[in-house]
Tab-separated table of C-alpha atoms in Angstrom:
chain	number	residue	atom	x	y	z
A	1	MET	CA	28.205	11.230	-6.205
A	2	ALA	CA	27.494	9.434	-2.927
A	3	MET	CA	25.111	12.231	-1.947
A	4	LEU	CA	23.167	11.770	-5.184
A	5	ASP	CA	22.992	8.011	-4.653
A	6	ARG	CA	21.645	8.527	-1.137
A	7	SER	CA	18.942	10.941	-2.333
A	8	VAL	CA	17.947	8.508	-5.088
A	9	LYS	CA	17.603	5.742	-2.496
A	10	TRP	CA	15.549	8.043	-0.270
A	11	TRP	CA	13.247	9.017	-3.131
A	12	SER	CA	12.763	5.405	-4.190
A	13	MET	CA	11.941	4.468	-0.581
A	14	LEU	CA	9.459	7.337	-0.404
A	15	LEU	CA	7.907	6.329	-3.725
A	16	LEU	CA	7.682	2.696	-2.650
A	17	SER	CA	5.997	3.538	0.654
A	18	GLY	CA	3.636	5.909	-1.146
A	19	MET	CA	2.718	3.168	-3.608
A	20	MET	CA	2.107	0.780	-0.703
A	21	VAL	CA	-0.209	3.296	0.975
A	22	VAL	CA	-2.074	3.874	-2.301
A	23	GLY	CA	-2.286	0.104	-2.775
A	24	VAL	CA	-3.786	-0.344	0.694
A	25	ILE	CA	-6.338	2.416	0.021
A	26	ILE	CA	-7.280	0.820	-3.313
A	27	GLU	CA	-7.603	-2.572	-1.613
A	28	CYS	CA	-9.825	-1.006	1.069
A	29	VAL	CA	-12.103	0.631	-1.486
A	30	PHE	CA	-12.180	-2.516	-3.598
A	31	ALA	CA	-12.979	-4.677	-0.570
A	32	HIS	CA	-15.870	-2.389	0.362
A	33	ILE	CA	-17.187	-2.305	-3.214
A	34	MET	CA	-16.984	-6.074	-3.693
A	35	GLY	CA	-18.555	-6.710	-0.303
A	36	ARG	CA	-15.388	-8.511	0.800
A	37	ILE	CA	-16.232	-11.515	-1.370
A	38	TYR	CA	-12.689	-12.065	-2.623
A	39	TYR	CA	-10.827	-10.380	0.203
A	40	GLN	CA	-12.583	-11.980	3.161
A	41	ASP	CA	-9.981	-14.641	3.916
A	42	ILE	CA	-6.805	-13.244	2.375
A	43	LEU	CA	-6.654	-9.556	3.197
A	44	GLN	CA	-9.008	-9.085	6.126
A	45	ALA	CA	-6.164	-9.231	8.644
A	46	GLU	CA	-4.031	-6.819	6.566
A	47	VAL	CA	-6.663	-4.317	5.459
A	48	GLU	CA	-8.971	-4.215	8.473
A	49	PRO	CA	-6.847	-1.869	10.647
A	50	PHE	CA	-6.557	0.703	7.841
A	51	CYS	CA	-10.204	0.901	6.825
């Protein structure tokens, strides 16, 4: 049972990190499309290294 719990935790961690990566990619694309109008101040520091 403990083994199952550990694998569930691992999968949820993997899923969460995957969602974060996808979110960053979407933010990057969105920022490029919108010409950084909305993202200029808020996300520039976060998104810039990934784009």
